[in-house]
Amino acid sequence: MLRYAPYLASLALALLSVALAAVHPQWWWGVAGFGLLAALGTADLLQRKSTLRRNYPLLAHFRYGLETIGPEMRQYFIQSDTAEVPFSREQRALVYQRSKHASDVRPFGTLHDVYGTDYEWINHSLAPAEIDGHDFRIAVGAGCAQPYSASVFNISAMSFGALSAAAIRALNAGAARGGFYHDTGEGSISPYHREGGGDLVWELGSGYFGCRDDEGRFSEERFAAQALDPQVKMIEVKLSQGAKPGHGGVLPAAKLTAEIAATRGVPMGRDCVSPARHSAFSTPIELLQFVARLRTLSGGKPTGFKLAVGHPWEWFGIAKAMQEHADTSPELLPDFIVVDGAEGGTGAAPAEFVDHVGVPLHEGLMLVHNTLVGLGLRDRVRIGAAGKITTAFDIARTLAMGADWCNAARGFMFALGCIQSLSCHTNRCPTGIATQDPARWKHLDLTDKAARVQAFHQHTVAALRDLLCAAGLTHPDQLGPEHILRRISPTEVRSLAAVYRYLQPGDLLGGRLPEHAVFRDFWQQARSDAFLPPAHVARLRASKAS
């Protein structure tokens, strides 16, 4: 019966305190303290929802308390500097140092096991190069009326509503100072995106926030009214996101503020719904037609789409539609594609979606890059990539695998002061970044945080320049899979060119089929007129009902 000891002790001490208080008034504090504990223990015994509390009155709350602070205890006292859960202390510290102009020099050698499986590095040259600057630019939409010169490193999609007004202000002001773009996220363009004057990429999700009619359908007039703004540099249609691909979202009416409702163009008093799929198109060719329509309505700004790769045949259907119309209707080609990896995570999502839905960045990027190369379209479509990118080496590896530029979301959140408290979905973000509570976000200093955003970007691309120089290269577009090495086992090392199967230009033309499992299984039966599975996949599904 020891499990009842704390409860019985609180009862006894409460009674003793009452007796002593009659003689010594200061004991009324004991009456209050032990009385509350006794009352809590009694409530534990009488309630019926928790067996643990009935069996362990008072003691159960001690367990709940430890469970509540468990993530913080592990993060601060138990986890190693290199344990990525989801970002390691080493990764976070590097962002903090660079955002504060602090030294990022490391003493006494690496903390990483250089003989451990999956360790990666970039090979250096005996004839290093010299590069004067580090403002690497990527031309997007060369054939558009208003092409854009993008930085090699930019702020990934995070909406106003997911982030606070102060966070949006600081991110955009930092982007303006540093000359890189700020993706709005699907929550549309808020007044806070416009204050800093930084370049914007307007992301359109399935809710068409900021450009929807009263029924939630896409509105050309409302889209054009915002897209023609000179601050908007590119248009991005979001098909899916890494954090929760294939899953819509709902902002409950209780959390819908007047500012968010005005920004998104939705009525107050009703849930703000972002459907799982688009209503403006339903087939691959219709997607491309929608992209071309947006480009025209925006006055000729580069327009593309973002996706987290899922069923390969659906991506192949889009690629086939691109190839079929590349010569006859070149306006149907997207100017860019952003590949979002399943490791993305600024959007809160159900546990199964966070852990087990979507293709990780490396494999998704490889599939998109290889497909465009095989169709002879890679030089006409730019590729951006996002997924847990914080360091210059992350950028170098991603560019080597096929991307033209990289985006980061959580990296820039760390630059704002995020401490990875994992409370983004609770509206109780301790640093005022991922909350709509003004009592929390009003303490986020705009001037200081904007400077940190700029500094993080500046020092990261400067570090990328140093890596390029060491490798004997003069621009990020010279990076290839042969430059990055990965340890496969304690005794085997391969370049990414050997780890992954790379297609050659034209490999998918003229009825040819490369020796690549995914292309062999799904390419020929993918359809440009529907997102339907191949016949053999449909037969497998039907076999369960036979």
Coordinates of C-alpha atoms in Angstrom, one line a residue:
M1 CA 0.0 0.0 0.0
L2 CA 3.0 2.3 -0.3
R3 CA 1.4 3.8 -3.4
Y4 CA -1.1 5.5 -1.1
A5 CA 1.5 6.8 1.3
P6 CA 1.8 10.3 -0.1
Y7 CA -1.9 10.7 0.0
L8 CA -2.3 9.4 3.5
A9 CA 0.7 11.6 4.6
S10 CA -1.0 14.7 3.1
L11 CA -4.1 13.9 5.1
A12 CA -2.2 13.5 8.3
L13 CA -0.1 16.6 7.8
A14 CA -3.2 18.6 6.9
L15 CA -4.9 17.6 10.2
L16 CA -1.7 18.2 12.2
S17 CA -1.4 21.7 10.6
V18 CA -5.0 22.5 11.6
A19 CA -4.1 21.6 15.2
L20 CA -0.9 23.6 15.2
A21 CA -2.5 26.6 13.6
A22 CA -4.7 27.0 16.6
V23 CA -1.5 27.8 18.6
H24 CA 0.8 29.1 15.9
P25 CA -0.9 31.1 13.2
Q26 CA 1.9 30.6 10.7
W27 CA 0.8 27.0 10.4
W28 CA -2.2 28.1 8.3
W29 CA 0.2 27.9 5.4
G30 CA 0.6 24.3 6.1
V31 CA -3.1 23.9 6.2
A32 CA -3.4 25.5 2.8
G33 CA -0.5 23.5 1.2
F34 CA -1.2 20.0 2.7
G35 CA -5.0 20.6 2.4
L36 CA -4.6 21.2 -1.4
L37 CA -2.6 18.0 -1.7
A38 CA -5.1 16.0 0.3
A39 CA -8.0 17.5 -1.8
L40 CA -6.1 16.5 -5.0
G41 CA -5.5 13.0 -3.8
T42 CA -9.2 12.6 -2.8
A43 CA -10.2 13.8 -6.3
D44 CA -7.8 11.2 -7.8
L45 CA -9.5 8.4 -5.8
L46 CA -13.0 9.6 -6.7
Q47 CA -12.6 10.2 -10.5
R48 CA -13.1 7.3 -12.9
K49 CA -11.3 8.4 -16.1
S50 CA -7.8 7.5 -15.1
T51 CA -6.9 4.1 -13.5
L52 CA -3.4 5.4 -12.8
R53 CA -4.6 8.3 -10.7
R54 CA -7.0 6.0 -8.7
N55 CA -4.2 3.5 -8.0
Y56 CA -1.6 6.1 -7.4
P57 CA -3.2 9.2 -5.9
L58 CA -0.8 12.2 -6.0
L59 CA 2.1 10.0 -7.3
A60 CA 0.5 9.9 -10.8
H61 CA 0.8 13.6 -11.1
F62 CA 4.6 13.4 -10.5
R63 CA 4.8 11.0 -13.4
Y64 CA 2.7 13.3 -15.6
G65 CA 5.0 16.1 -14.7
L66 CA 8.1 14.2 -15.7
E67 CA 6.4 13.1 -18.9
T68 CA 5.6 16.7 -19.8
I69 CA 9.1 18.0 -19.5
G70 CA 10.7 14.8 -20.9
P71 CA 11.4 16.3 -24.4
E72 CA 13.2 19.3 -22.8
M73 CA 15.2 17.1 -20.4
R74 CA 16.3 14.9 -23.3
Q75 CA 17.1 17.9 -25.5
Y76 CA 19.2 19.7 -22.9
F77 CA 20.8 16.9 -20.9
I78 CA 20.7 13.6 -22.7
Q79 CA 20.8 13.9 -26.5
S80 CA 24.2 14.1 -28.1
D81 CA 25.3 17.1 -30.1
T82 CA 24.8 15.2 -33.4
A83 CA 21.5 13.5 -32.7
E84 CA 18.9 14.9 -35.2
V85 CA 15.6 14.8 -33.4
P86 CA 14.6 16.5 -35.7
F87 CA 17.5 18.9 -35.7
S88 CA 20.7 18.3 -33.7
R89 CA 22.2 20.7 -31.2
E90 CA 25.1 21.0 -33.6
Q91 CA 22.9 22.1 -36.5
R92 CA 20.9 24.6 -34.4
A93 CA 24.1 26.0 -32.9
L94 CA 25.6 26.7 -36.3
V95 CA 22.5 28.6 -37.4
Y96 CA 22.5 30.6 -34.1
Q97 CA 26.2 31.5 -34.6
R98 CA 25.9 32.6 -38.2
S99 CA 22.7 34.6 -37.5
K100 CA 24.6 36.5 -34.7
H101 CA 27.8 37.0 -36.7
A102 CA 29.5 34.8 -34.1
S103 CA 32.4 32.5 -34.9
D104 CA 31.4 29.2 -36.3
V105 CA 34.9 27.7 -36.1
R106 CA 35.1 24.2 -34.5
P107 CA 38.0 23.1 -32.4
F108 CA 39.7 19.7 -32.0
G109 CA 38.2 17.9 -35.0
T110 CA 34.8 16.7 -36.1
L111 CA 32.2 15.2 -33.8
H112 CA 31.0 12.9 -36.6
D113 CA 32.2 9.3 -37.1
V114 CA 34.0 9.6 -40.4
Y115 CA 34.0 5.8 -40.7
G116 CA 30.3 5.4 -39.9
T117 CA 27.7 4.4 -42.5
D118 CA 26.2 7.4 -44.4
Y119 CA 29.0 9.8 -43.5
E120 CA 29.3 12.2 -46.4
W121 CA 31.9 14.7 -47.7
I122 CA 32.8 16.8 -50.7
N123 CA 36.2 16.0 -52.4
H124 CA 38.6 18.9 -52.6
S125 CA 40.9 19.9 -55.5
L126 CA 44.7 20.3 -55.5
A127 CA 44.0 23.4 -57.6
P128 CA 41.4 25.4 -55.6
A129 CA 39.5 28.1 -57.3
E130 CA 39.0 31.7 -56.3
I131 CA 35.6 33.4 -56.3
D132 CA 35.2 37.1 -55.5
G133 CA 31.6 37.1 -54.3
H134 CA 29.0 34.7 -52.9
D135 CA 25.8 36.2 -54.3
F136 CA 25.0 33.2 -56.5
R137 CA 22.0 33.7 -58.7
I138 CA 19.8 31.4 -60.7
A139 CA 17.8 32.7 -63.7
V140 CA 14.2 31.5 -63.6
G141 CA 11.7 31.9 -66.5
A142 CA 14.1 33.1 -69.1
G143 CA 11.3 33.1 -71.7
C144 CA 8.9 35.0 -69.5
A145 CA 8.0 38.7 -69.8
Q146 CA 9.3 39.2 -66.2
P147 CA 12.0 36.6 -65.6
Y148 CA 13.5 36.4 -62.1
S149 CA 17.0 36.0 -60.8
A150 CA 16.8 33.9 -57.6
S151 CA 19.3 33.4 -54.9
V152 CA 20.7 29.9 -54.5
F153 CA 19.2 29.9 -50.9
N154 CA 15.8 31.2 -50.0
I155 CA 13.0 31.1 -47.3
S156 CA 10.6 28.2 -47.8
A157 CA 6.8 28.3 -47.6
M158 CA 5.5 29.3 -44.1
S159 CA 2.1 31.0 -43.9
F160 CA 0.9 33.9 -41.8
G161 CA -1.3 32.0 -39.4
A162 CA 1.2 29.3 -38.9
L163 CA 3.8 32.0 -38.1
S164 CA 3.1 35.2 -36.2
A165 CA 2.9 38.7 -37.7
A166 CA 6.3 39.6 -36.1
A167 CA 8.0 36.5 -37.5
I168 CA 6.6 37.2 -41.0
R169 CA 7.8 40.9 -40.8
A170 CA 11.3 39.8 -39.7
L171 CA 11.7 37.1 -42.4
N172 CA 10.6 39.5 -45.2
A173 CA 12.7 42.3 -43.9
G174 CA 15.7 40.0 -43.8
A175 CA 15.0 38.7 -47.3
A176 CA 14.9 42.3 -48.5
R177 CA 18.2 43.1 -47.0
G178 CA 19.9 39.9 -48.2
G179 CA 18.5 39.8 -51.7
F180 CA 16.7 36.5 -51.5
Y181 CA 13.1 35.5 -51.8
H182 CA 10.4 34.7 -49.2
D183 CA 7.8 32.1 -50.0
T184 CA 4.4 33.2 -48.6
G185 CA 3.1 29.7 -47.9
E186 CA -0.5 28.9 -48.9
G187 CA -2.0 31.4 -46.4
S188 CA -1.7 34.1 -49.1
I189 CA 0.0 37.5 -48.9
S190 CA -0.6 39.3 -45.7
P191 CA 0.1 43.0 -45.0
Y192 CA 3.1 41.8 -43.0
H193 CA 4.6 40.2 -46.1
R194 CA 4.5 43.6 -47.8
E195 CA 6.0 45.8 -45.1
G196 CA 9.6 44.8 -45.6
G197 CA 9.5 45.0 -49.4
G198 CA 11.3 41.6 -49.8
D199 CA 10.8 39.5 -52.9
L200 CA 7.8 37.2 -52.7
V201 CA 6.9 33.9 -54.2
W202 CA 3.2 33.6 -53.9
E203 CA 2.1 30.0 -53.1
L204 CA -1.4 28.9 -54.2
G205 CA -2.8 25.9 -52.3
S206 CA -6.0 24.1 -52.8
G207 CA -7.9 26.7 -50.7
Y208 CA -6.9 29.5 -53.2
F209 CA -6.5 31.8 -50.3
G210 CA -6.3 35.4 -51.4
C211 CA -7.7 34.6 -54.8
R212 CA -11.0 32.7 -54.1
D213 CA -14.6 33.6 -54.7
D214 CA -17.3 33.3 -52.0
E215 CA -17.6 29.6 -52.7
G216 CA -13.9 28.8 -52.4
R217 CA -13.2 28.5 -56.1
F218 CA -10.3 30.1 -57.9
S219 CA -11.0 33.7 -59.0
E220 CA -9.1 35.2 -61.9
E221 CA -9.9 38.8 -60.9
R222 CA -8.8 38.4 -57.3
F223 CA -5.6 36.6 -58.4
A224 CA -4.6 39.2 -60.9
A225 CA -5.2 42.0 -58.4
Q226 CA -2.4 40.6 -56.1
A227 CA -0.2 38.8 -58.7
L228 CA 0.5 42.0 -60.6
D229 CA 2.1 43.6 -57.5
P230 CA 5.8 44.2 -58.4
Q231 CA 6.8 42.7 -55.0
V232 CA 5.5 39.3 -56.2
K233 CA 8.2 37.7 -58.3
M234 CA 7.0 34.2 -59.0
I235 CA 3.8 32.1 -58.7
E236 CA 3.9 28.6 -57.2
V237 CA 1.0 26.1 -57.2
K238 CA 1.2 23.8 -54.2
L239 CA 0.2 20.3 -55.1
S240 CA 1.4 18.8 -51.8
Q241 CA 3.9 19.6 -49.0
G242 CA 6.4 17.5 -47.3
A243 CA 5.0 17.7 -43.8
K244 CA 1.6 16.3 -44.7
P245 CA 1.3 15.3 -48.4
G246 CA -2.2 14.3 -49.5
H247 CA -3.7 15.9 -46.4
G248 CA -5.8 19.0 -46.3
G249 CA -6.1 21.3 -43.3
V250 CA -8.7 23.1 -41.1
L251 CA -8.2 26.3 -39.2
P252 CA -11.1 26.2 -36.6
A253 CA -13.4 29.2 -36.5
A254 CA -12.3 29.9 -32.9
K255 CA -8.7 30.5 -34.1
L256 CA -9.6 32.5 -37.2
T257 CA -8.7 36.1 -36.4
A258 CA -10.0 39.1 -38.5
E259 CA -6.5 39.6 -39.9
I260 CA -6.1 36.0 -41.1
A261 CA -9.7 36.0 -42.5
A262 CA -8.9 39.2 -44.5
T263 CA -5.6 37.9 -45.8
R264 CA -7.1 34.6 -46.9
G265 CA -10.4 36.0 -48.1
V266 CA -12.6 33.8 -46.0
P267 CA -15.6 34.7 -43.8
M268 CA -15.3 35.0 -40.0
G269 CA -17.3 32.6 -37.9
R270 CA -16.7 29.5 -40.1
D271 CA -13.9 27.0 -40.3
C272 CA -11.2 27.9 -42.8
V273 CA -10.8 24.7 -44.9
S274 CA -7.9 23.8 -47.1
P275 CA -9.0 20.8 -49.2
A276 CA -6.8 17.8 -49.8
R277 CA -7.0 18.3 -53.6
H278 CA -7.5 21.2 -56.1
S279 CA -10.8 22.1 -57.7
A280 CA -9.2 24.2 -60.6
F281 CA -7.8 21.1 -62.3
S282 CA -8.1 17.3 -62.1
T283 CA -5.6 15.9 -64.7
P284 CA -1.9 16.4 -65.5
I285 CA -2.7 18.4 -68.6
E286 CA -5.2 20.6 -66.8
L287 CA -2.5 21.3 -64.2
L288 CA -0.2 22.6 -66.9
Q289 CA -3.0 24.6 -68.4
F290 CA -3.7 26.2 -65.0
V291 CA 0.0 27.1 -64.6
A292 CA 0.0 28.8 -68.0
R293 CA -3.1 30.6 -67.1
L294 CA -1.6 32.0 -63.9
R295 CA 1.5 33.1 -65.8
T296 CA -0.6 35.1 -68.2
L297 CA -2.8 36.6 -65.4
S298 CA 0.4 37.6 -63.5
G299 CA 1.8 39.6 -66.4
G300 CA 4.3 37.0 -67.4
K301 CA 6.0 36.1 -64.2
P302 CA 7.7 32.7 -63.8
T303 CA 5.1 30.2 -62.7
G304 CA 5.6 26.6 -61.6
F305 CA 4.4 24.1 -58.9
K306 CA 5.6 22.5 -55.7
L307 CA 5.1 18.8 -54.9
A308 CA 6.1 16.2 -52.4
V309 CA 6.6 13.1 -54.6
G310 CA 4.1 10.3 -54.0
H311 CA 2.9 7.8 -56.5
P312 CA 5.5 7.9 -59.3
W313 CA 3.0 7.3 -62.0
E314 CA 1.3 10.6 -61.1
W315 CA 4.5 12.6 -61.5
F316 CA 5.2 10.6 -64.7
G317 CA 1.7 11.7 -66.0
I318 CA 2.6 15.3 -65.4
A319 CA 6.0 14.8 -67.1
K320 CA 4.4 13.1 -70.1
A321 CA 2.0 16.0 -70.5
M322 CA 5.0 18.4 -70.5
Q323 CA 6.8 16.3 -73.1
E324 CA 3.7 16.0 -75.4
H325 CA 3.2 19.7 -75.5
A326 CA 6.8 21.0 -75.2
D327 CA 7.1 21.8 -78.9
T328 CA 3.6 22.6 -80.0
S329 CA 2.6 24.6 -76.8
P330 CA 5.8 25.5 -75.0
E331 CA 3.8 27.9 -72.7
L332 CA 2.4 24.8 -71.0
L333 CA 5.9 24.0 -69.6
P334 CA 6.3 25.2 -66.0
D335 CA 9.2 27.6 -65.4
F336 CA 10.2 25.7 -62.3
I337 CA 9.3 22.8 -60.0
V338 CA 10.0 22.8 -56.3
V339 CA 10.5 19.3 -54.8
D340 CA 9.5 19.2 -51.1
G341 CA 10.9 16.3 -49.1
A342 CA 8.9 14.2 -46.6
E343 CA 11.4 15.4 -43.9
G344 CA 9.7 18.8 -44.1
G345 CA 8.0 19.8 -40.9
T346 CA 7.0 23.4 -40.2
G347 CA 3.4 22.5 -40.8
A348 CA 1.9 20.5 -37.9
A349 CA 0.4 17.2 -39.1
P350 CA -0.9 13.9 -37.9
A351 CA 1.8 11.5 -36.6
E352 CA 1.4 9.0 -39.4
F353 CA 1.8 11.7 -42.0
V354 CA 4.9 13.2 -40.4
D355 CA 6.5 9.7 -40.0
H356 CA 5.3 7.6 -42.9
V357 CA 3.8 9.5 -45.9
G358 CA 5.7 10.9 -48.8
V359 CA 9.1 10.4 -50.5
P360 CA 12.2 11.9 -48.8
L361 CA 13.9 14.8 -50.6
H362 CA 16.9 12.9 -52.1
E363 CA 14.7 10.2 -53.8
G364 CA 12.0 12.7 -54.8
L365 CA 14.6 15.1 -56.3
M366 CA 16.3 12.4 -58.1
L367 CA 13.1 11.1 -59.7
V368 CA 12.1 14.6 -60.9
H369 CA 15.6 15.5 -62.1
N370 CA 16.0 12.2 -63.9
T371 CA 12.6 12.4 -65.6
L372 CA 13.3 15.9 -67.0
V373 CA 16.8 14.8 -68.2
G374 CA 15.4 11.7 -69.8
L375 CA 12.8 13.8 -71.7
G376 CA 15.4 16.4 -72.8
L377 CA 13.5 19.1 -70.8
R378 CA 15.9 19.7 -67.9
D379 CA 17.4 22.8 -69.5
R380 CA 14.0 24.3 -69.9
V381 CA 12.6 23.7 -66.3
R382 CA 14.4 24.8 -63.2
I383 CA 14.2 22.7 -60.0
G384 CA 14.1 24.0 -56.4
A385 CA 14.4 21.7 -53.4
A386 CA 13.4 21.9 -49.8
G387 CA 13.8 19.5 -46.9
K388 CA 15.8 19.9 -43.7
I389 CA 18.5 22.2 -45.2
T390 CA 20.5 24.3 -42.8
T391 CA 24.2 24.2 -43.8
A392 CA 26.3 25.0 -46.9
F393 CA 27.1 21.3 -47.2
D394 CA 23.3 20.5 -47.3
I395 CA 23.0 23.0 -50.1
A396 CA 26.0 21.6 -52.0
R397 CA 24.8 18.1 -51.8
T398 CA 21.3 19.0 -52.9
L399 CA 22.6 21.0 -55.9
A400 CA 24.9 18.1 -56.7
M401 CA 21.9 15.7 -56.8
G402 CA 20.1 17.9 -59.4
A403 CA 18.5 21.0 -57.8
D404 CA 19.2 24.5 -59.1
W405 CA 18.5 26.2 -55.7
C406 CA 17.4 25.3 -52.2
N407 CA 14.8 26.6 -49.8
A408 CA 14.8 26.3 -46.0
A409 CA 12.0 26.9 -43.5
R410 CA 13.1 25.7 -40.1
G411 CA 16.6 26.9 -40.7
F412 CA 15.3 30.5 -40.9
M413 CA 13.1 29.8 -37.9
F414 CA 16.2 29.0 -35.9
A415 CA 17.7 32.3 -37.2
L416 CA 14.6 34.1 -35.7
G417 CA 15.4 32.4 -32.3
C418 CA 13.4 29.1 -32.5
I419 CA 14.6 26.8 -29.7
Q420 CA 12.9 23.6 -31.1
S421 CA 10.5 23.4 -28.2
L422 CA 8.2 21.4 -30.5
S423 CA 5.2 23.5 -29.5
C424 CA 4.4 25.0 -32.9
H425 CA 0.8 23.5 -32.9
T426 CA -0.1 24.7 -29.4
N427 CA -0.2 28.5 -29.9
R428 CA 2.3 28.7 -27.0
C429 CA 5.5 29.1 -28.9
P430 CA 8.0 30.4 -26.3
T431 CA 9.9 32.5 -28.8
G432 CA 6.8 34.2 -30.4
I433 CA 7.5 32.7 -33.8
A434 CA 4.8 30.1 -34.3
T435 CA 1.9 31.7 -32.4
Q436 CA -0.9 34.1 -32.8
D437 CA -0.8 35.2 -29.2
P438 CA 0.3 38.8 -29.2
A439 CA 1.4 38.5 -25.6
R440 CA 4.1 36.2 -26.9
W441 CA 5.0 37.5 -30.4
K442 CA 5.1 41.2 -29.5
H443 CA 8.4 40.6 -27.7
L444 CA 10.1 39.5 -30.9
D445 CA 12.3 42.4 -31.9
L446 CA 11.9 43.1 -35.7
T447 CA 15.1 44.9 -36.2
D448 CA 17.3 42.4 -34.4
K449 CA 15.6 39.3 -36.0
A450 CA 15.6 40.7 -39.5
A451 CA 19.4 41.3 -39.2
R452 CA 19.8 37.7 -38.0
V453 CA 17.8 36.3 -40.9
Q454 CA 20.1 38.3 -43.3
A455 CA 23.2 37.2 -41.5
F456 CA 22.3 33.5 -41.5
H457 CA 21.8 33.7 -45.3
Q458 CA 24.9 35.7 -45.8
H459 CA 27.3 33.4 -43.9
T460 CA 25.7 30.2 -45.3
V461 CA 26.1 31.2 -48.9
A462 CA 29.6 32.5 -48.0
A463 CA 30.4 29.0 -46.6
L464 CA 29.0 27.5 -49.9
R465 CA 31.5 29.7 -51.8
D466 CA 34.3 28.4 -49.7
L467 CA 33.3 24.8 -50.4
L468 CA 33.1 25.5 -54.1
C469 CA 36.6 27.1 -54.0
A470 CA 38.0 24.0 -52.2
A471 CA 36.5 21.7 -54.8
G472 CA 38.0 23.8 -57.6
L473 CA 34.6 25.1 -58.8
T474 CA 33.5 28.7 -59.6
H475 CA 29.7 28.4 -59.4
P476 CA 27.1 26.1 -57.8
D477 CA 25.8 25.0 -61.1
Q478 CA 29.1 23.1 -61.6
L479 CA 28.3 20.8 -58.7
G480 CA 27.6 17.2 -59.8
P481 CA 27.0 13.9 -58.0
E482 CA 30.6 13.0 -58.6
H483 CA 31.7 15.6 -56.1
I484 CA 29.9 14.2 -53.1
L485 CA 31.1 11.0 -51.5
R486 CA 29.1 8.7 -49.1
R487 CA 30.3 5.9 -47.0
I488 CA 28.2 2.8 -47.7
S489 CA 29.9 0.6 -45.2
P490 CA 33.0 0.7 -43.0
T491 CA 35.1 -0.5 -46.0
E492 CA 33.1 0.9 -49.0
V493 CA 32.8 4.5 -50.3
R494 CA 30.8 5.6 -53.4
S495 CA 30.2 8.9 -55.1
L496 CA 26.5 9.9 -55.4
A497 CA 27.0 9.3 -59.1
A498 CA 27.5 5.6 -58.3
V499 CA 24.9 5.5 -55.5
Y500 CA 22.1 6.7 -57.7
R501 CA 21.1 5.8 -61.2
Y502 CA 21.4 8.9 -63.4
L503 CA 19.6 9.1 -66.8
Q504 CA 21.1 10.6 -69.9
P505 CA 19.4 13.2 -72.1
G506 CA 16.8 11.5 -74.3
D507 CA 16.7 8.2 -72.4
L508 CA 12.9 8.4 -72.2
L509 CA 12.3 9.4 -75.8
G510 CA 11.7 7.2 -78.8
G511 CA 10.2 4.3 -76.9
R512 CA 13.5 3.7 -74.9
L513 CA 13.3 2.6 -71.3
P514 CA 16.3 2.9 -69.0
E515 CA 17.3 0.1 -66.6
H516 CA 15.8 1.8 -63.7
A517 CA 13.2 0.0 -61.6
V518 CA 10.7 2.9 -61.1
F519 CA 10.7 3.9 -64.8
R520 CA 10.6 0.2 -65.9
D521 CA 7.5 -0.4 -63.7
F522 CA 5.5 2.8 -64.2
W523 CA 6.7 5.0 -67.0
Q524 CA 5.0 3.4 -70.1
Q525 CA 1.6 3.1 -68.5
A526 CA 1.5 6.6 -66.9
R527 CA -1.2 8.8 -68.5
S528 CA -1.1 12.5 -69.3
D529 CA -4.9 12.8 -69.2
A530 CA -5.5 11.3 -65.7
F531 CA -3.9 10.7 -62.3
L532 CA -4.9 7.0 -62.6
P533 CA -2.7 4.1 -61.5
P534 CA -1.3 1.8 -64.2
A535 CA -3.4 -1.3 -65.1
H536 CA -1.1 -3.7 -63.2
V537 CA -1.4 -1.6 -60.0
A538 CA -5.2 -1.5 -60.4
R539 CA -5.2 -5.3 -60.8
L540 CA -3.3 -5.7 -57.6
R541 CA -5.8 -3.6 -55.8
A542 CA -8.7 -5.6 -57.2
S543 CA -7.1 -8.9 -56.2
K544 CA -8.2 -8.2 -52.6
A545 CA -11.8 -8.2 -53.6
S546 CA -11.7 -11.3 -55.8

